[in-house]
Coordinates of N, CA and C in Angstrom, one line a residue:
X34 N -9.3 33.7 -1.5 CA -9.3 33.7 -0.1 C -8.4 32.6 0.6
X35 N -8.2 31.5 -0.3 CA -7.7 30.4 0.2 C -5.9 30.9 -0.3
X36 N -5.4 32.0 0.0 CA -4.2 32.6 -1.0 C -3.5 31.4 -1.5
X37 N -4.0 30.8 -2.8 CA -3.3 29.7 -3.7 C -2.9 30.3 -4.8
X38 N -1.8 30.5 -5.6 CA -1.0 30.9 -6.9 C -1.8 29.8 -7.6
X39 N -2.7 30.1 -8.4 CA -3.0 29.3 -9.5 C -3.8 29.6 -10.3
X40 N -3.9 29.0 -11.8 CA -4.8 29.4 -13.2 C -6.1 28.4 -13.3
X41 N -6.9 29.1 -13.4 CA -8.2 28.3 -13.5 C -8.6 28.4 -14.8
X42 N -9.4 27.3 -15.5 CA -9.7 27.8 -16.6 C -11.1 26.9 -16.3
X43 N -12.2 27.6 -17.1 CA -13.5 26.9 -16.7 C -14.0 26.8 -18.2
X44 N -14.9 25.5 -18.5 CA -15.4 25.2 -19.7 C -16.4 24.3 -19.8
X45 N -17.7 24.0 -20.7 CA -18.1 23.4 -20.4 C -17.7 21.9 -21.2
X46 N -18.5 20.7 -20.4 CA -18.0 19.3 -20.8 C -19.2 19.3 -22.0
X47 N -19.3 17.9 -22.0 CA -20.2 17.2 -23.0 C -21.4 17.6 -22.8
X48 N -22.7 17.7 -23.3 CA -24.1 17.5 -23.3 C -24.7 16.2 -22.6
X49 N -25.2 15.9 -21.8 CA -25.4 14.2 -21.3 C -26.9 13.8 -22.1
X50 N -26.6 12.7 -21.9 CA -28.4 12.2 -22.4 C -29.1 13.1 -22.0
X51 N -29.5 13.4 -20.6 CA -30.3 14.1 -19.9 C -30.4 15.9 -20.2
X52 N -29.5 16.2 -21.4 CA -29.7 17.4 -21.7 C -28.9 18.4 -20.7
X53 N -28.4 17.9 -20.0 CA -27.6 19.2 -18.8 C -26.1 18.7 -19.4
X54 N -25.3 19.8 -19.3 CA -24.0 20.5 -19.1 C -23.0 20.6 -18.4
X55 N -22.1 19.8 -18.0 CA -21.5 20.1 -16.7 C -20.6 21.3 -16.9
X56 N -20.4 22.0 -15.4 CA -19.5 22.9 -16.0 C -17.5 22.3 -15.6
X57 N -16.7 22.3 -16.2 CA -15.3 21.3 -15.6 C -14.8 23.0 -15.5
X58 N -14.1 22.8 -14.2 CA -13.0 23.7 -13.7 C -11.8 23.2 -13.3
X59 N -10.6 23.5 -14.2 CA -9.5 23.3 -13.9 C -8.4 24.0 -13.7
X60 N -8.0 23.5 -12.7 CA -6.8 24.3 -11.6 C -5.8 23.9 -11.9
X61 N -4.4 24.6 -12.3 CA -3.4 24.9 -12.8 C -2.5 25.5 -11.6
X62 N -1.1 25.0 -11.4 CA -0.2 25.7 -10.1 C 0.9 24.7 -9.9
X63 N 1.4 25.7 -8.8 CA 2.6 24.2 -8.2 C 2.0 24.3 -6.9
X64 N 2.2 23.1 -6.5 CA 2.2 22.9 -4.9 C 0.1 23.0 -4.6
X65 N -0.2 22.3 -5.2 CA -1.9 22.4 -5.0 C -2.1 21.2 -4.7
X66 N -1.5 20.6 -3.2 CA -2.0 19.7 -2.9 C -3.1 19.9 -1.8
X67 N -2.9 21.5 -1.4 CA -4.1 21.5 -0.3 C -5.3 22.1 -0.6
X68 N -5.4 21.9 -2.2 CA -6.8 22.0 -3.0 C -7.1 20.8 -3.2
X69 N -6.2 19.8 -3.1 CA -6.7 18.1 -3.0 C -7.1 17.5 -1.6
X70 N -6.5 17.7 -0.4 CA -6.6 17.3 0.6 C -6.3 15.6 1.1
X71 N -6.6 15.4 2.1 CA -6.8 14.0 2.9 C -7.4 13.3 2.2
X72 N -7.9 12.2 0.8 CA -8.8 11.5 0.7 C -10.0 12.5 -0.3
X73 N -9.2 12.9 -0.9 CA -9.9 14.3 -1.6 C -10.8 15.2 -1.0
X74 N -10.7 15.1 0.1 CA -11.7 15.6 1.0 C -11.9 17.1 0.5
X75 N -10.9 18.2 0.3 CA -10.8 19.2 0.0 C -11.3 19.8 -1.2
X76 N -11.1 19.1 -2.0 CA -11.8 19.0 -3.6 C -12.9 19.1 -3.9
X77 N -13.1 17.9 -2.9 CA -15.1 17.4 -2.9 C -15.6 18.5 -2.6
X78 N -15.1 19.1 -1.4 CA -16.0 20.1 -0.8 C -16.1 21.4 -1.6
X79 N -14.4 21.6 -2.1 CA -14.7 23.1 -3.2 C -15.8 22.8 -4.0
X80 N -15.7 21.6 -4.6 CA -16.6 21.0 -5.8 C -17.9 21.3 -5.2
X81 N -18.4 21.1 -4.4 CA -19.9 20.8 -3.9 C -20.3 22.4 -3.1
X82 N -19.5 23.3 -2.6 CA -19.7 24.7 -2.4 C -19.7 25.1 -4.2
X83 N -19.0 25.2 -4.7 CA -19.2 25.8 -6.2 C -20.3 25.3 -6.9
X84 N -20.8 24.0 -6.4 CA -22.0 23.7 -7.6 C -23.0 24.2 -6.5
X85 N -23.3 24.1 -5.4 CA -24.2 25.0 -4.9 C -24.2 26.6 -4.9
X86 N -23.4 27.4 -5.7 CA -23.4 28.7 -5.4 C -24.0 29.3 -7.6
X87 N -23.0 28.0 -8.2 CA -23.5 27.9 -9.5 C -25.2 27.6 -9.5
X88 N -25.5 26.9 -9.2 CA -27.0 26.0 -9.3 C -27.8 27.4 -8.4
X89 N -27.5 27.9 -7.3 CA -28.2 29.1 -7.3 C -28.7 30.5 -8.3
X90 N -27.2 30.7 -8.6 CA -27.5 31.6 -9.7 C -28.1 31.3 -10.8
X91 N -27.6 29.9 -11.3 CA -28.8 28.9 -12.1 C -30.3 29.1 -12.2
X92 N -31.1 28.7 -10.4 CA -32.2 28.6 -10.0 C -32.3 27.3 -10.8
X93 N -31.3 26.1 -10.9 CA -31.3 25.1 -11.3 C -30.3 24.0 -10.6
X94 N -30.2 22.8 -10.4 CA -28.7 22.2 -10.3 C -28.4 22.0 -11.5
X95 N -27.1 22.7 -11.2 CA -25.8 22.6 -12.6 C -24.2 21.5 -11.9
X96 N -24.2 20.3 -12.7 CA -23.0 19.3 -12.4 C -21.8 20.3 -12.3
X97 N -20.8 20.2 -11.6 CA -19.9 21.1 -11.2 C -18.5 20.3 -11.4
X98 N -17.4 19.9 -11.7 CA -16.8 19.0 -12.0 C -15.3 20.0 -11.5
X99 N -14.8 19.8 -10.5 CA -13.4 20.5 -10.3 C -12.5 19.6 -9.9
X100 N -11.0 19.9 -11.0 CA -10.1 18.7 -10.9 C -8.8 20.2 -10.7
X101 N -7.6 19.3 -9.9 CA -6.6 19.9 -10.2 C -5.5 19.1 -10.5
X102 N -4.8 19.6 -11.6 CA -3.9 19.3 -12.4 C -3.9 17.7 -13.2
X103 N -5.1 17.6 -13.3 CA -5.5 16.0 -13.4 C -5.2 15.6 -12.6
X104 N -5.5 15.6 -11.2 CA -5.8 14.9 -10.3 C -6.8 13.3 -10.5
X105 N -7.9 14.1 -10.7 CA -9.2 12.9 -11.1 C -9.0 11.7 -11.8
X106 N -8.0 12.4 -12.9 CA -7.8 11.3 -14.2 C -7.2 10.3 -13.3
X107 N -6.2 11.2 -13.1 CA -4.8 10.0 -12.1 C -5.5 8.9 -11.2
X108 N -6.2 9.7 -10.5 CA -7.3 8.4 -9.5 C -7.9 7.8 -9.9
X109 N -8.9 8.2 -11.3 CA -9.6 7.5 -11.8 C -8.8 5.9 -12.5
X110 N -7.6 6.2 -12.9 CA -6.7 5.3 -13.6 C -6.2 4.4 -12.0
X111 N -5.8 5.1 -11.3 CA -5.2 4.3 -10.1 C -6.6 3.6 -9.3
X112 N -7.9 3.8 -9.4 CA -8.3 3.0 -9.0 C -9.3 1.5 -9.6
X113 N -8.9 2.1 -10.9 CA -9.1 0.5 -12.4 C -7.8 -0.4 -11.8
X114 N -7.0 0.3 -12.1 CA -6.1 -0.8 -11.4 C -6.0 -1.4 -10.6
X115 N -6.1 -0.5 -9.5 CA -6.7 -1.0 -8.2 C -7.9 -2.5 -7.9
X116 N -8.9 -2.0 -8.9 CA -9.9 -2.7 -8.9 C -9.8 -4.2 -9.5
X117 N -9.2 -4.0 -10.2 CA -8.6 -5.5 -11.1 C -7.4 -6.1 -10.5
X118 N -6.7 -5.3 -9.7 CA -5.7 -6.4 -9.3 C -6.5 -7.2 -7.6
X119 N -6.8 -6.0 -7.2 CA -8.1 -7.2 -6.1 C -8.7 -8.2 -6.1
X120 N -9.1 -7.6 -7.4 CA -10.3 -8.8 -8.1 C -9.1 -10.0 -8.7
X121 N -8.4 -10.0 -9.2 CA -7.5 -11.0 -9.1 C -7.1 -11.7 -8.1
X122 N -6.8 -10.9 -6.8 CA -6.3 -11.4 -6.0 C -7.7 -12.1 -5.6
X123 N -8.8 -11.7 -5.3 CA -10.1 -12.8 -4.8 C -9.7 -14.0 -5.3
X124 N -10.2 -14.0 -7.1 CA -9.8 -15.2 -7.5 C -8.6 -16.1 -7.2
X125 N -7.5 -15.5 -7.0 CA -6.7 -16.7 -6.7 C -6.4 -17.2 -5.5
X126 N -7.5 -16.4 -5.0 CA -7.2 -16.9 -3.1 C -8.2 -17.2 -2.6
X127 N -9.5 -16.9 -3.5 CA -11.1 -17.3 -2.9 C -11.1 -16.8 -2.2
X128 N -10.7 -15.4 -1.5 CA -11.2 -14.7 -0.6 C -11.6 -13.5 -0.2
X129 N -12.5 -12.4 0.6 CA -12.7 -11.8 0.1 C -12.2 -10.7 -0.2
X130 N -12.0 -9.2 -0.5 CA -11.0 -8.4 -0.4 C -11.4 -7.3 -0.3
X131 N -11.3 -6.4 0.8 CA -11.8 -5.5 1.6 C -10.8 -4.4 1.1
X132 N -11.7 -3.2 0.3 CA -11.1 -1.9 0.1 C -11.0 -1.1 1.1
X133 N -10.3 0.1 1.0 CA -10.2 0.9 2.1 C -11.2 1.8 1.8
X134 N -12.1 3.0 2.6 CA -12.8 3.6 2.6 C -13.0 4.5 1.3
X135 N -13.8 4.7 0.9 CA -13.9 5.1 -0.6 C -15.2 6.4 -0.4
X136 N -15.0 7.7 -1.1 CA -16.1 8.4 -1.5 C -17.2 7.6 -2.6
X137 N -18.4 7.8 -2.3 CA -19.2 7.8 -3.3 C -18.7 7.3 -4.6
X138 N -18.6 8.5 -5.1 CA -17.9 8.9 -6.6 C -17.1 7.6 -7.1
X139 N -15.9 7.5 -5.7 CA -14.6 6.1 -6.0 C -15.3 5.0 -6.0
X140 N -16.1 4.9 -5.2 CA -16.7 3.2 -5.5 C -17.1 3.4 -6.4
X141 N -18.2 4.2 -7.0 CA -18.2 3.8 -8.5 C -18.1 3.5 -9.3
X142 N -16.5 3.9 -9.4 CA -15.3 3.6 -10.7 C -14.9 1.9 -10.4
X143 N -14.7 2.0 -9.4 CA -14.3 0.4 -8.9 C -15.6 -0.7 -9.4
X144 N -16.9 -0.3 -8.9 CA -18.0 -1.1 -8.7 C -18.2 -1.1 -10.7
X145 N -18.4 -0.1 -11.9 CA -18.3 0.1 -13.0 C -17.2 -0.9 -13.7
X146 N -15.9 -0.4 -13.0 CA -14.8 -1.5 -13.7 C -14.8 -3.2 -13.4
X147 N -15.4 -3.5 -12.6 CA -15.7 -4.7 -12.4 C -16.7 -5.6 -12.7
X148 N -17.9 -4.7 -13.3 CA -18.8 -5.3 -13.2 C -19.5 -5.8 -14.6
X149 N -18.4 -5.9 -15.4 CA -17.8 -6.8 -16.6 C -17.8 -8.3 -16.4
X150 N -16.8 -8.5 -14.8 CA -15.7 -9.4 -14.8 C -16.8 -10.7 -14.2
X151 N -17.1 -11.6 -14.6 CA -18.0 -12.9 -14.7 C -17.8 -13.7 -13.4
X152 N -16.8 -13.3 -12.7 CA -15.6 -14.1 -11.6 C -16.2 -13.6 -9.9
X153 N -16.1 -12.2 -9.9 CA -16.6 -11.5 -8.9 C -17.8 -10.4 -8.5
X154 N -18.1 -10.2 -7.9 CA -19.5 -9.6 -7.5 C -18.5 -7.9 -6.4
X155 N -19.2 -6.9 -6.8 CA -19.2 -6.1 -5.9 C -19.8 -5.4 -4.9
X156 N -19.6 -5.0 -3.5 CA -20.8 -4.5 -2.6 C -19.9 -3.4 -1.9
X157 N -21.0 -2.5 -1.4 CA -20.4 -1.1 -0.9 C -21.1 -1.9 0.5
X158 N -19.8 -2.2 1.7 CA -20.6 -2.4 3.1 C -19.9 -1.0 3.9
X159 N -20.7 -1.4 5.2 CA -20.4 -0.4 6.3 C -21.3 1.2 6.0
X160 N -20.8 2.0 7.0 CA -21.5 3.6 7.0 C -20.6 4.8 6.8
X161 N -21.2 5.8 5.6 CA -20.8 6.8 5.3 C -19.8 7.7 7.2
X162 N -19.0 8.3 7.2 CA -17.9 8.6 6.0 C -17.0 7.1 5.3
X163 N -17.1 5.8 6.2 CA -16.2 5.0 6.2 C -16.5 3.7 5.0
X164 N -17.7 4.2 4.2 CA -17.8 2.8 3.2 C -17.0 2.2 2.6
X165 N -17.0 1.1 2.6 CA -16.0 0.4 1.5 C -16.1 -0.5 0.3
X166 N -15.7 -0.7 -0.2 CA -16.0 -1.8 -1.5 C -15.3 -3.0 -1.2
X167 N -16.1 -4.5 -0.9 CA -15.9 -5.6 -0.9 C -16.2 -6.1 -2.3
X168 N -15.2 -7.0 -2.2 CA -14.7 -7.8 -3.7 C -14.6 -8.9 -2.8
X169 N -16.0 -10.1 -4.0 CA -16.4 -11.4 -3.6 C -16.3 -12.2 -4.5
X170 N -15.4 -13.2 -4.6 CA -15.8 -14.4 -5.6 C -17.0 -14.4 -5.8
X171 N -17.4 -15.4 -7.0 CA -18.9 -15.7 -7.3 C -18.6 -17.0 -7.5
X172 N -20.0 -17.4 -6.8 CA -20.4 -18.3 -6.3 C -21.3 -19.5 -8.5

């Protein structure tokens, strides 16, 4: 519907503790940036219509996992880095460092990669859509 030239291939991931399955769908093409959108905004949403249309047919919720062209990875990698060079920069300036607006999902990765680091403390302030991740020295 969305007339996009592209190969999908759908499979399932790992088994989790919890015994559920996610199902990963990946999108293959050129020019699929407007299956990514603004802030992945476009993504999210396919993602979250497909796991509610799966989890129906289910009469269950089924995890729904839709990337394109390794989009996810890329972010997920760009925002480790992300996360540690902030957190660097706290430390060397003692001050605080205020991320830009983050999904759910993104602070996660941020709040996870950090929460190793002995030096700084993470918090999600402000209100959905606009949350963000502050990075605090520790006290």
């Amino acid at each position: 519907l969305m007339k996009v030239n592209c190969n999908v291939e759908i499979k399932y991931g790992e088994t989790e503790a919890d015994g559920e399955t996610p199902i990963l769908i990946d999108i293959h093409g050129d020019d699929l940036g407007v299956l990514i959108g603004r802030r992945t905004e476009t993504l999210n949403a396919l993602q979250y219509v497909l796991a509610l249309i799966i989890s129906k047919q289910a009469t269950k919720w089924v995890q729904v996992i839709v990337d394109v062209e390794g989009y996810r990875n890329r972010r997920d990698r760009q925002l480790r880095l992300l996360a540690r060079r902030m957190a660097e920069q706290a430390i060397r300036t003692g001050k605080r460092q205020i991320l830009e607006p983050m999904s759910a999902a993104e602070r996660r990765i941020i709040h996870l990669e950090l929460r190793e680091n002995n030096k700084v403390v993470t918090e999600s302030i402000g209100e959905e859509p606009n949350r963000k991740i502050s990075i605090i020295l520790k006290k």
